[in-house]
XYZ file of C-alpha atoms in Angstrom:
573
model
C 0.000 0.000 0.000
C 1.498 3.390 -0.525
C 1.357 5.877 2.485
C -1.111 8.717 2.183
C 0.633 12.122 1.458
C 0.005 14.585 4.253
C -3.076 16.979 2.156
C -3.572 20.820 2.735
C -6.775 20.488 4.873
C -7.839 23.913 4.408
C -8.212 23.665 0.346
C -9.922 20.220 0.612
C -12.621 22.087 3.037
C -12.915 25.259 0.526
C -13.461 22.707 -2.673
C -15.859 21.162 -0.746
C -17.770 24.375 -0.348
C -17.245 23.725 3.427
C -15.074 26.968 4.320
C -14.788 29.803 2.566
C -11.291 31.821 1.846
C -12.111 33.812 4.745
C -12.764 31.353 7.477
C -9.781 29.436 6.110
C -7.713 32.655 6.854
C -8.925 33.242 10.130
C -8.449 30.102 11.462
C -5.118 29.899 10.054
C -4.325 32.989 11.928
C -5.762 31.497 15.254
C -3.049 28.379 14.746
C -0.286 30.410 14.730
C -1.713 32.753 17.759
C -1.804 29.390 19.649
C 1.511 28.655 18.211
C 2.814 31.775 20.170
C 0.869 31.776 23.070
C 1.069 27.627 23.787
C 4.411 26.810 22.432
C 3.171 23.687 20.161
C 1.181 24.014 17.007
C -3.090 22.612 17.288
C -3.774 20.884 14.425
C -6.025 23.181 11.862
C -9.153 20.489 11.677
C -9.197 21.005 15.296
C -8.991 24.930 15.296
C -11.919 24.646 12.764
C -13.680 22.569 14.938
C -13.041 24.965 18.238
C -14.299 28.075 15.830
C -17.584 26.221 15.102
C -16.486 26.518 10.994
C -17.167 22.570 10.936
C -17.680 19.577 13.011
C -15.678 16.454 13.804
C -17.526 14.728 11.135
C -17.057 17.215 8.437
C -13.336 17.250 9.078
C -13.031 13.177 9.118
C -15.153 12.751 5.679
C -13.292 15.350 4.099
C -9.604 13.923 4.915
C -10.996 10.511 3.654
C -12.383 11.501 0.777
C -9.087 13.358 -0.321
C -7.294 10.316 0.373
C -9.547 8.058 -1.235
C -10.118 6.294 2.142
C -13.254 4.753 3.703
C -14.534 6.792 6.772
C -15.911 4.866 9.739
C -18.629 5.442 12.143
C -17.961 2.681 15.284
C -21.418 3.752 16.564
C -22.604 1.388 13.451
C -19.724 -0.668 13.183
C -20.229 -4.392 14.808
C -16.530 -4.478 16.379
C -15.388 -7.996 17.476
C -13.909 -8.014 20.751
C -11.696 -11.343 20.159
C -9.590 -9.126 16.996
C -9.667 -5.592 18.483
C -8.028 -6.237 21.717
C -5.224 -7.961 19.488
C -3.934 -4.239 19.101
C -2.541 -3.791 22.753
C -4.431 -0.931 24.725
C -1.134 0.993 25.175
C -0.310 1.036 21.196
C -4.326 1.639 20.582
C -3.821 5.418 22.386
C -0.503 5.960 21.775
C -1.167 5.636 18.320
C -4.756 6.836 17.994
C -6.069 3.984 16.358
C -8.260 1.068 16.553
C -8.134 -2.577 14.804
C -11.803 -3.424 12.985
C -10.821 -6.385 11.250
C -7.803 -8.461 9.922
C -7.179 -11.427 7.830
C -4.061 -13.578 6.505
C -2.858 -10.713 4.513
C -4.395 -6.877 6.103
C -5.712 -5.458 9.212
C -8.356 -2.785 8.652
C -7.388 0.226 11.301
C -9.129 2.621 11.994
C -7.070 5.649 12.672
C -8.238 9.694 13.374
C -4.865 11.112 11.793
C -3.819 8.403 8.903
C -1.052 11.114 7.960
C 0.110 9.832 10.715
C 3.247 7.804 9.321
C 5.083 7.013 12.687
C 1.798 5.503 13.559
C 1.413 4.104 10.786
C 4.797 2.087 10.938
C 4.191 1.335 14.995
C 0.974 -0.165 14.126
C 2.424 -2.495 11.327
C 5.202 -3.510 13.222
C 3.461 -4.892 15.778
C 0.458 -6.641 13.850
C 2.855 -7.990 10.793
C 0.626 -7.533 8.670
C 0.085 -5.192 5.572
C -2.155 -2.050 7.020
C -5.739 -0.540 5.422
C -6.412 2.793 6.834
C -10.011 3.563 7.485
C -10.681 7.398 8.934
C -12.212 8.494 12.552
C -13.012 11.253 14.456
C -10.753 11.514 17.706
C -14.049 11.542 20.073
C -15.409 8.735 18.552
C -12.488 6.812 18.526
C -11.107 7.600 22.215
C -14.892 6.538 23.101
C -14.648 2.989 21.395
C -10.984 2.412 22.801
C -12.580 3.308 26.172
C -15.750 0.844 25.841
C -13.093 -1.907 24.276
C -10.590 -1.943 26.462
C -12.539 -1.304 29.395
C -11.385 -4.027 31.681
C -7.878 -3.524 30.884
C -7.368 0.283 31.367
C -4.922 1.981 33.500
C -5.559 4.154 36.958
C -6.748 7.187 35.236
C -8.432 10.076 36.292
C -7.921 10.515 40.051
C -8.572 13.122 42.412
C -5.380 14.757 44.251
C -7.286 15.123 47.928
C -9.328 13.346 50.290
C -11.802 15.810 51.895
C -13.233 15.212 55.381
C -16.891 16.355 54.702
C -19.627 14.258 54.802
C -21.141 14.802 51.226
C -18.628 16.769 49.599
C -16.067 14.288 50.086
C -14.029 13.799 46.817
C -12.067 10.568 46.534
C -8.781 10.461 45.656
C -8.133 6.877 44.901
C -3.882 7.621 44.194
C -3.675 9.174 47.442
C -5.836 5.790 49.053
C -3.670 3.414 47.074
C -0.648 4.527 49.323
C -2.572 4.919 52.756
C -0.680 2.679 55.193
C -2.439 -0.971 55.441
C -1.940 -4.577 54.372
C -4.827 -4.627 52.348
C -5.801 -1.291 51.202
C -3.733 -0.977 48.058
C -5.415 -4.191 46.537
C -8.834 -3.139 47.681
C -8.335 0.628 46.213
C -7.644 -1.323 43.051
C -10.274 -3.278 42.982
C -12.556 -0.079 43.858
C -11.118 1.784 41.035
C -11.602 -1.203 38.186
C -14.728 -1.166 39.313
C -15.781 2.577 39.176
C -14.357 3.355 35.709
C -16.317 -0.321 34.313
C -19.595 0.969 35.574
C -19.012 4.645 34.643
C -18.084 3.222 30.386
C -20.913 0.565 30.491
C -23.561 3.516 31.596
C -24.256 1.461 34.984
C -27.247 3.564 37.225
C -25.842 1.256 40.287
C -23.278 -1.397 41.580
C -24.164 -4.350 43.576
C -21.794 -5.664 45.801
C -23.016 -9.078 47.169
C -21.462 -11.239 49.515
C -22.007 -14.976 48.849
C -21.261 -18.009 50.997
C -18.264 -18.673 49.115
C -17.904 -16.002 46.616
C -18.651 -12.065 46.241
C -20.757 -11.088 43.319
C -20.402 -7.183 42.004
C -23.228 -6.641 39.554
C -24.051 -3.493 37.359
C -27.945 -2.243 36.793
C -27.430 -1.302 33.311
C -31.041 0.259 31.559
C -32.665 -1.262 34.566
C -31.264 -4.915 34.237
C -29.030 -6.249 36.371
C -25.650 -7.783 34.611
C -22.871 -10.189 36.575
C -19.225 -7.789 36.398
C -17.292 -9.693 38.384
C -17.001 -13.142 40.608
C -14.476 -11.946 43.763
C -12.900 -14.176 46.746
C -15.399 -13.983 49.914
C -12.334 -13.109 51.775
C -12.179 -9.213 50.240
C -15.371 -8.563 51.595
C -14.852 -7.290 54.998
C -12.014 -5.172 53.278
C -14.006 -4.141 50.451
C -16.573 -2.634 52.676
C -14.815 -1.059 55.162
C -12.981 0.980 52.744
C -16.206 2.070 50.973
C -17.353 3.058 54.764
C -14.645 5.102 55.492
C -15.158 6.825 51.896
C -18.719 7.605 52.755
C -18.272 8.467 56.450
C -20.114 5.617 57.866
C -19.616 3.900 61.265
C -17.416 0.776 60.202
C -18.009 -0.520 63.962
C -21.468 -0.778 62.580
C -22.276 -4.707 61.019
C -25.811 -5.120 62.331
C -27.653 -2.180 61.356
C -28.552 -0.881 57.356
C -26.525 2.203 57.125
C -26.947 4.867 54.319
C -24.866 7.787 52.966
C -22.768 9.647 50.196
C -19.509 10.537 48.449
C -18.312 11.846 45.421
C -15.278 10.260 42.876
C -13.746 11.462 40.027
C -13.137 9.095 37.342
C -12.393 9.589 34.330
C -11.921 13.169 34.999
C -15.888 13.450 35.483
C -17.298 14.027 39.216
C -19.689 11.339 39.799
C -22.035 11.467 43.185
C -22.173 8.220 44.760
C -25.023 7.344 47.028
C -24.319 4.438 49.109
C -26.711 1.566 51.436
C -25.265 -1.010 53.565
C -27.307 -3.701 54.620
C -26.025 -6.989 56.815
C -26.898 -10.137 55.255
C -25.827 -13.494 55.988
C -22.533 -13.945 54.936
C -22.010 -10.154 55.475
C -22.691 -6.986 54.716
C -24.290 -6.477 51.095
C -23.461 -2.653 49.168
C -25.912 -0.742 46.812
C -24.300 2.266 45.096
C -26.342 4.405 43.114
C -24.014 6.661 40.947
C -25.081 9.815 39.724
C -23.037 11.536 37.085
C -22.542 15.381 37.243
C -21.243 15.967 33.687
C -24.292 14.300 32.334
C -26.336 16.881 32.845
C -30.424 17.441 33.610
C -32.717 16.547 30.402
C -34.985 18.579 28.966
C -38.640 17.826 28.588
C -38.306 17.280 24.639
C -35.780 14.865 25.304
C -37.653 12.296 27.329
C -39.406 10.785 24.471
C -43.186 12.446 25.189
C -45.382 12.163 22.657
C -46.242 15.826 21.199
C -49.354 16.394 22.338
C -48.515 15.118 25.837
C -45.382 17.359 25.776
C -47.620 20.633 25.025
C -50.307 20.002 27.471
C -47.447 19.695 30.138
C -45.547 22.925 29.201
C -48.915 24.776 29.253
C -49.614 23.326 32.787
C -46.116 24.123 34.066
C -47.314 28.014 32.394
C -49.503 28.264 34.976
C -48.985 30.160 38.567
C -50.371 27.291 40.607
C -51.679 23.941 40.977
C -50.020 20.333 41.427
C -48.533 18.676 38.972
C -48.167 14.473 39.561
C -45.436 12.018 38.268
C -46.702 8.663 38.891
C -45.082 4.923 38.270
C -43.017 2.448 40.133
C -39.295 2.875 41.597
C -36.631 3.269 38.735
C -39.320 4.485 36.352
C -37.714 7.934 35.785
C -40.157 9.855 38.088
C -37.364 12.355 39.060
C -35.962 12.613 36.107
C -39.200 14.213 34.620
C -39.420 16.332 37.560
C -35.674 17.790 37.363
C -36.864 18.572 33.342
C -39.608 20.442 34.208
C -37.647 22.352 37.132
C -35.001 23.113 33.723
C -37.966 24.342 32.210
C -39.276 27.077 35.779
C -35.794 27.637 36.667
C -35.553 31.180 35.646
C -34.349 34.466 38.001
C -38.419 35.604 38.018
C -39.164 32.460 40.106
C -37.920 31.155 43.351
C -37.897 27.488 43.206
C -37.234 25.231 46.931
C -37.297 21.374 46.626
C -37.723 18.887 49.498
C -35.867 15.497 48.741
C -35.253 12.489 50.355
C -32.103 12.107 49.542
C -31.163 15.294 46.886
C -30.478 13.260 43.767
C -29.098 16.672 41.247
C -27.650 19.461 42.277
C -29.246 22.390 40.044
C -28.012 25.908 40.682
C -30.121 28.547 41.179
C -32.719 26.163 43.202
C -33.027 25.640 46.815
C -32.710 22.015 48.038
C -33.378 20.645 50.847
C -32.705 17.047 52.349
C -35.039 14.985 54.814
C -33.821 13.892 57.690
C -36.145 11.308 59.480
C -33.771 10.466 62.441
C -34.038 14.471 63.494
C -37.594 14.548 62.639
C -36.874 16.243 59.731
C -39.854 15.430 57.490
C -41.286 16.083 54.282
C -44.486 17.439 56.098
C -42.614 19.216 58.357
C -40.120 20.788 55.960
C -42.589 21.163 53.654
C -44.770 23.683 55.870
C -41.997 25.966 56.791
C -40.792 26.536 52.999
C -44.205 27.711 52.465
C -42.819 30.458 55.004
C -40.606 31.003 52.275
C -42.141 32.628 50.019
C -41.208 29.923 46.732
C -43.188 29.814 43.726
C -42.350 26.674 42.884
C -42.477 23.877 45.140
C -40.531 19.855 44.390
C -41.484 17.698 46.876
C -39.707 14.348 45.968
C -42.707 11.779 47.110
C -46.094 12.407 48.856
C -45.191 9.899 51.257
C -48.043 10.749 54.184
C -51.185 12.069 54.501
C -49.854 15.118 55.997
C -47.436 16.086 53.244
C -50.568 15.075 50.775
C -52.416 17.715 52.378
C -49.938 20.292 53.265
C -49.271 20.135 49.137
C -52.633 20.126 47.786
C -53.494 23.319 50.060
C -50.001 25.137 48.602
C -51.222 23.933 45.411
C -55.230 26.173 46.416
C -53.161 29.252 47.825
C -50.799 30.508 44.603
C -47.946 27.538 44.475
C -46.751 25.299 41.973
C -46.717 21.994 43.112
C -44.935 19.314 41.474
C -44.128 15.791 42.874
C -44.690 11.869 42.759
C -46.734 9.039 43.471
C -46.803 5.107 43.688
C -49.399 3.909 41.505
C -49.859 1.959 38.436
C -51.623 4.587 36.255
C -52.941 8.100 35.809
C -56.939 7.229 36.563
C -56.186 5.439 39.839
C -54.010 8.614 40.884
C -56.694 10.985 42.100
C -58.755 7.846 43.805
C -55.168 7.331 45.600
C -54.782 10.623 47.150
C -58.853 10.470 48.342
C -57.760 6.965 50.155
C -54.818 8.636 51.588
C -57.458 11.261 53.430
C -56.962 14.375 51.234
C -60.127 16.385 51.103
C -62.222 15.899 47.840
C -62.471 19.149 47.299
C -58.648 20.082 47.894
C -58.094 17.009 44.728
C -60.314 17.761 42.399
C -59.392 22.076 42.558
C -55.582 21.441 43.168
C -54.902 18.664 41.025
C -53.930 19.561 37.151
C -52.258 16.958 35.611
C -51.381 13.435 36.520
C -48.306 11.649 34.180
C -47.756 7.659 34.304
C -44.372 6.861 32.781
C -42.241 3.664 32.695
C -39.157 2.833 30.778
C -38.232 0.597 28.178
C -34.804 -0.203 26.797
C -34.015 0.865 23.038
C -33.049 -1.475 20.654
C -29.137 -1.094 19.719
C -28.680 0.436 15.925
C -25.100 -1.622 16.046
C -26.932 -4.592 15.886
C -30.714 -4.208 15.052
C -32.103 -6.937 12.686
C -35.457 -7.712 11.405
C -37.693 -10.315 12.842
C -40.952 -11.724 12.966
C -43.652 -11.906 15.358
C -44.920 -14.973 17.171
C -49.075 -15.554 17.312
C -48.961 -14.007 20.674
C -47.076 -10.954 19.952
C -49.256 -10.549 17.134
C -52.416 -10.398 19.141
C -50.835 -8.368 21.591
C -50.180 -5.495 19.192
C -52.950 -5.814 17.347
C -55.119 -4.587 20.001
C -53.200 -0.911 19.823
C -51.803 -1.030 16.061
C -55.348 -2.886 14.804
C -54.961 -3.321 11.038
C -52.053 -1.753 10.339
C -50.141 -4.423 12.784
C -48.743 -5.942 9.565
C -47.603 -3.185 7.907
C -44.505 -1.762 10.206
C -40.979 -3.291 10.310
C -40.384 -4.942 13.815
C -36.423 -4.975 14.883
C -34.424 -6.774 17.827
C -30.938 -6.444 19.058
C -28.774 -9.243 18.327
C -26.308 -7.889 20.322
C -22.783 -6.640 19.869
C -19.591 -4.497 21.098
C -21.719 -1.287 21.858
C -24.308 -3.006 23.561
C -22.586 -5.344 25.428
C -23.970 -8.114 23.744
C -27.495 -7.044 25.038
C -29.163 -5.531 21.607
C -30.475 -2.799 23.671
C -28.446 0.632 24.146
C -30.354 3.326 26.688
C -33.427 3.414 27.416
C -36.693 5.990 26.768
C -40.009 6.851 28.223
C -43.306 5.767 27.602
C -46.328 8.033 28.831
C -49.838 8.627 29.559
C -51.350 11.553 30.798
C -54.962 12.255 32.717
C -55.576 16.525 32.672
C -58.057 17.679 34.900
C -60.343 19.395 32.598
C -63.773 20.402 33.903
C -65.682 17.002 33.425
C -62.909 14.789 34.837
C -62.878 17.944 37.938
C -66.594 17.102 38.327
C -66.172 13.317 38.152
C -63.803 13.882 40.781
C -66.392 15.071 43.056
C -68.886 12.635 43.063
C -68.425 10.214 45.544
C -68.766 6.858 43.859
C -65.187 6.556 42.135
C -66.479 4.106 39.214
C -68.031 7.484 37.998
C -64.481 9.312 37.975
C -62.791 5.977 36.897
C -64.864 5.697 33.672
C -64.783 9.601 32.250
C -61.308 9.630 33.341
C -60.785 6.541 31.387
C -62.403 8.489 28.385
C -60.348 11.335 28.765
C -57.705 9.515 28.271
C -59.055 7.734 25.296
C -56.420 5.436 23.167
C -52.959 7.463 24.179
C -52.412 4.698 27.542
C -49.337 3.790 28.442
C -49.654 0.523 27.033
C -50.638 1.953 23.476
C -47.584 4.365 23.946
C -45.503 1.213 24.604
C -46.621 -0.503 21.417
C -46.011 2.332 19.150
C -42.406 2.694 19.883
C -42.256 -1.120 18.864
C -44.008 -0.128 15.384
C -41.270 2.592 14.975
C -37.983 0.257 15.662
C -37.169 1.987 18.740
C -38.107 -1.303 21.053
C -38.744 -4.918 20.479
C -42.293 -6.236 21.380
C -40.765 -7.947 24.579
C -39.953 -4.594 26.533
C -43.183 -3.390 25.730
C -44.723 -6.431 27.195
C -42.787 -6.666 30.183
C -43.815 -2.891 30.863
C -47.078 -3.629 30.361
C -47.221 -6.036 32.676
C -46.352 -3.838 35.802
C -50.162 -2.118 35.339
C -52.368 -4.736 33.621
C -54.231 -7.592 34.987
C-alpha cells in the first residue's frame, strides 16, 4: 500500500464548499496565535472545529475523501472483541487507532490522523501484517478504545485530595492506594476497576453481594441487572470497610442498614455516589447508586413524550399554581421528569425550593433541601416551613403521608406550583389514591392539574438491530393498539454486539400517559362513587395509555415487542 501524502486540509474544506477563503484565513491565523501563546502548534481540523467553521464529522469525511479512504462510524460498526483487543491498549492510544478487522494478509485500522506515518509504521510492526487505513473522528475513537478496552485500562483520572466532609467528600483513589495498610492498596484497586467499568458501560448502580463462598459485584445497566465480576469472599470485609470510610459511615457498625454519600472522580468526570449497607448473611451487602454530574439534567423534549402530551405539560407548568403528579413504580424515571420540568421554571423571576429524600441533582439557582427522618426532619414538616418562604415553585420528591398530601394540595389552592410523585400503576387510579390517603375531595379535584404515568423501556441497539418476525402471541398483543395496520410496520431486535454489550439494547426511553383535569374529569372527581371518575377519566384519556404508547415505539424500531410487554405487565391484569 502506498502511504497517504500529508493533504492541505484547508483547500480540501474550501473545494468542498465547506469553508470559505475567509474562514480558512482566520483560522489559520488562530493556529499560529496558539503557536505563540502555547508553544506547540493545534492541528487546523481542530482549530476549525473549536471556531464552530465545521464539526468532527465534516473534518473526518473530508480527509478521507481526499485520500480516497473509507470513513468509519464505530457507533454502526459491529466491532469484534476477540480481533480488536489484538492491538494492545497501550499502542491503541498511543497511536490513535483502533483494529476493525484483519485477515491472513491486512488489518483494517481505523485511525483519526492516517497522515500519521510514525503511527502508521508502529501499528504495522506490531500486527505484521500489511495495514488498510479507514478514517475516525478523535471523540469517537477515544470513546470505542474506552468501551473496548474497558477491563484492561490503567488508573486514570484521580482526584489529588481526600476531603473530610460528609457529602462533599471527593475521593482520591492515588492518594488511598498509598494509605498505610496490608490490604488497602489491593482493595483501592479493585474499587477503582470497578468505578471506571460501571461509569463506560452507563451502569445507574453497583451491587456488591457477599455470597457463601464467593462475592458477586453486579451493574444495573437500563434497569437490568448484569454479573461484572465473581471476587474471593475473603475481600469482603475489606471491600466494605474501605467504601465506609469513603462515605463516612460507622465501620463498627455490622448489624444495622446504614446509608450515605460521596463523590469520585473518574475519568476526569465528578460522579455522586449514594451508598446503602445492609447486613446479610454472609455479610454486609453494598448498593451504590451513581449519579453523574457531567451528564447533565434533560430537557422535557428529550424524554421521548409524545407531542401532544409534551404541550399540554408545558402549558400546565405556564400556569402560577396547581399540582402537577409524576406517577409509576421505583426506577421508572419519576425524578428525572421532575428535574426537566424544574429546567424548564428555573428562571431568576421564580424562586424554586425542593424537598428530597435524599437530593439526587444538584441544580443551581434552586433551593434544596434534604429529609432527615432520624431528626424529625420530614417532608411534612419541611414542607410547611418553605411555604414560610415565600417559593413559587415547590418539588417535593414523594407524597409519602397524609400530611405532606395535604400540606401540598393546600399550597397547590393558595398561589404555588406543586410538582411531585406518586406510587401507583396509572394516571386514573391517581386521584382515587390521594382520596384513600385522606386528602379532602375538594382540595383534589381544585388542586390537582395533571397526573403523568411513565415507565421505561430499553431501546433497541442500531449496532446490531435486525429484522424479525412476530410470534401468534405478539401478534395479538399489538394488534389490540396497532389494529390493522399491525402488519404493515418493520419490527427490529438487538442481536447484540460491542456497543451493547452483547445485550441488543443501548439506553433506554419513556413511555407516557397523561390524565388533565379538565372540567368534566374535575366534576367526576367530586362525586363520591369513584367508578363514575374511573370511567370519564378513562375516556379522557381515550387510546394514548401507556400501554398503546408502549406498542407504538415497537411499530417505529425503537423497542422490540418484549420490553413493551414486560412494561405492560407492571399495570395490567
Amino acid at each position: 500500500m502506498i502511504r497517504p501524502e500529508k493533504p492541505r486540509l484547508g483547500e480540501i474544506l474550501i473545494q468542498q464548499k465547506i469553508l470559505t477563503q475567509e474562514q480558512l484565513a482566520l483560522a489559520l491565523e488562530e493556529q499560529k496565535l496558539s503557536m505563540r501563546k502555547l508553544g506547540r502548534s493545534r492541528g487546523l481540523g481542530r482549530v476549525l472545529i473549536e471556531m464552530g467553521y465545521a464539526t468532527e464529522e465534516v473534518v473526518a469525511q473530508a480527509l478521507a475523501s481526499q485520500l480516497q479512504l473509507p470513513y468509519i462510524d464505530p457507533r454502526h460498526y459491529n466491532i469484534r472483541l476477540e480481533v480488536t483487543q489484538k492491538l494492545p491498549e497501550i499502542y491503541a492510544r498511543r497511536f490513535r487507532a483502533i483494529l476493525f478487522e484483519e485477515n491472513d494478509k491486512a488489518a483494517k485500522v481505523g485511525m483519526s490522523d492516517p497522515t500519521d506515518l510514525n503511527a502508521y509504521d508502529g501499528i504495522a510492526r506490531i500486527l505484521q501484517r500489511e495495514i488498510e487505513i479507514a478514517v475516525i473522528t478523535e471523540s469517537q475513537l477515544m470513546a470505542t478504545i474506552d468501551r473496548v478496552y474497558r477491563r484492561t485500562g490503567e488508573i486514570t483520572g484521580l482526584a489529588k485530595e481526600l476531603g473530610a466532609e460528609l457529602g462533599d467528600t471527593v475521593v482520591d483513589f492515588g492518594a488511598l492506594a498509598v494509605t498505610p495498610g496490608l490490604e488497602e492498596a489491593p482493595v483501592v484497586k479493585l474499587l477503582q476497576s470497578v468505578f471506571e467499568d460501571a461509569t463506560q458501560v452507563r451502569a445507574s448502580d453497583i451491587h456488591i453481594e457477599p455470597q457463601e463462598k464467593k462475592l458477586l459485584i453486579r451493574f444495573r445497566i437500563d434497569g437490568v441487572l448484569h454479573l461484572q465480576t465473581e471476587a474471593d469472599s475473603k475481600i469482603v470485609s475489606a471491600l466494605v470497610l474501605r467504601l465506609k470510610l469513603m462515605s463516612g459511615l460507622d465501620i463498627s457498625e455490622k448489624r444495622l442498614p446504614q446509608d450515605g454519600r460521596f463523590n469520585v472522580k473518574i475519568y476526569n468526570t465528578m460522579v455522586d455516589v449514594r451508598i446503602s449497607t445492609m447486613p446479610t448473611q454472609f455479610g454486609e451487602s453494598v448498593v451504590m447508586r451513581l449519579l453523574s454530574q457531567a451528564s447533565g439534567i434533560l430537557t422535557l423534549d428529550k424524554l421521548g413524550m409524545p407531542p401532544h402530551i409534551l404541550k399540554r405539560m408545558q402549558a400546565v407548568l405556564r400556569r402560577p399554581s396547581g399540582m402537577l403528579l409524576v406517577t409509576g413504580p421505583t426506577g421508572s424515571g419519576k425524578t428525572t421528569t421532575l428535574y426537566a420540568a424544574l429546567a424548564e421554571l428555573n428562571t431568576p423571576e421564580r424562586k424554586i425550593i425542593t424537598v428530597e429524600d435524599p437530593v439526587e441533582y444538584r441544580l443551581p439557582g434552586i433551593n434544596q433541601v434534604q429529609v432527615h427522618d432520624k431528626i424529625e426532619l420530614t417532608f411534612a414538616r419541611v414542607l410547611r416551613s418553605v411555604l414560610r418562604q415565600d417559593p413559587d415553585v415547590i418539588l417535593v420528591g414523594e407524597m409519602r403521608d397524609p400530611e405532606t398530601v395535604e400540606t401540598g394540595l393546600r399550597a397547590a389552592l393558595t398561589g404555588h406550583m406543586v410538582l411531585s410523585t406518586l406510587h401507583t400503576n396509572d394516571a386514573v387510579t391517581t386521584p382515587i389514591r390521594l382520596l384513600d390517603m385522606g386528602a379532602p375531595r375538594y382540595m383534589v379535584a381544585m388542586s390537582l392539574q395533571l397526573v403523568l404515568a411513565q415507565r421505561l423501556v430499553r431501546v433497541i441497539c442500531e449496532s446490531c438491530a435486525e429484522t424479525r418476525d412476530l410470534l401468534p402471541g405478539e401478534h395479538a398483543w399489538l394488534a389490540q393498539d396497532l389494529g390493522s395496520k399491525i402488519d404493515g410496520y418493520r419490527y427490529l431486535k438487538g442481536k447484540g454486539c460491542s456497543h451493547c454489550g452483547g445485550t441488543g439494547y443501548l439506553g433506554r426511553t419513556g413511555v407516557y400517559e397523561m390524565l388533565e383535569m379538565n372540567r368534566p374529569v374535575v366534576e367526576a372527581a367530586n362525586q363520591e362513587d369513584p367508578a363514575v371518575f374511573i370511567e370519564v377519566a378513562t375516556r379522557e384519556i381515550g387510546g394514548h395509555t401507556l400501554r398503546a404508547h408502549a406498542a407504538q415505539l415497537v411499530a417505529a424500531g425503537r423497542t422490540t415487542v418484549d420490553e413493551a410487554m414486560r412494561i405492560s405487565s407492571q399495570f395490567e391484569d
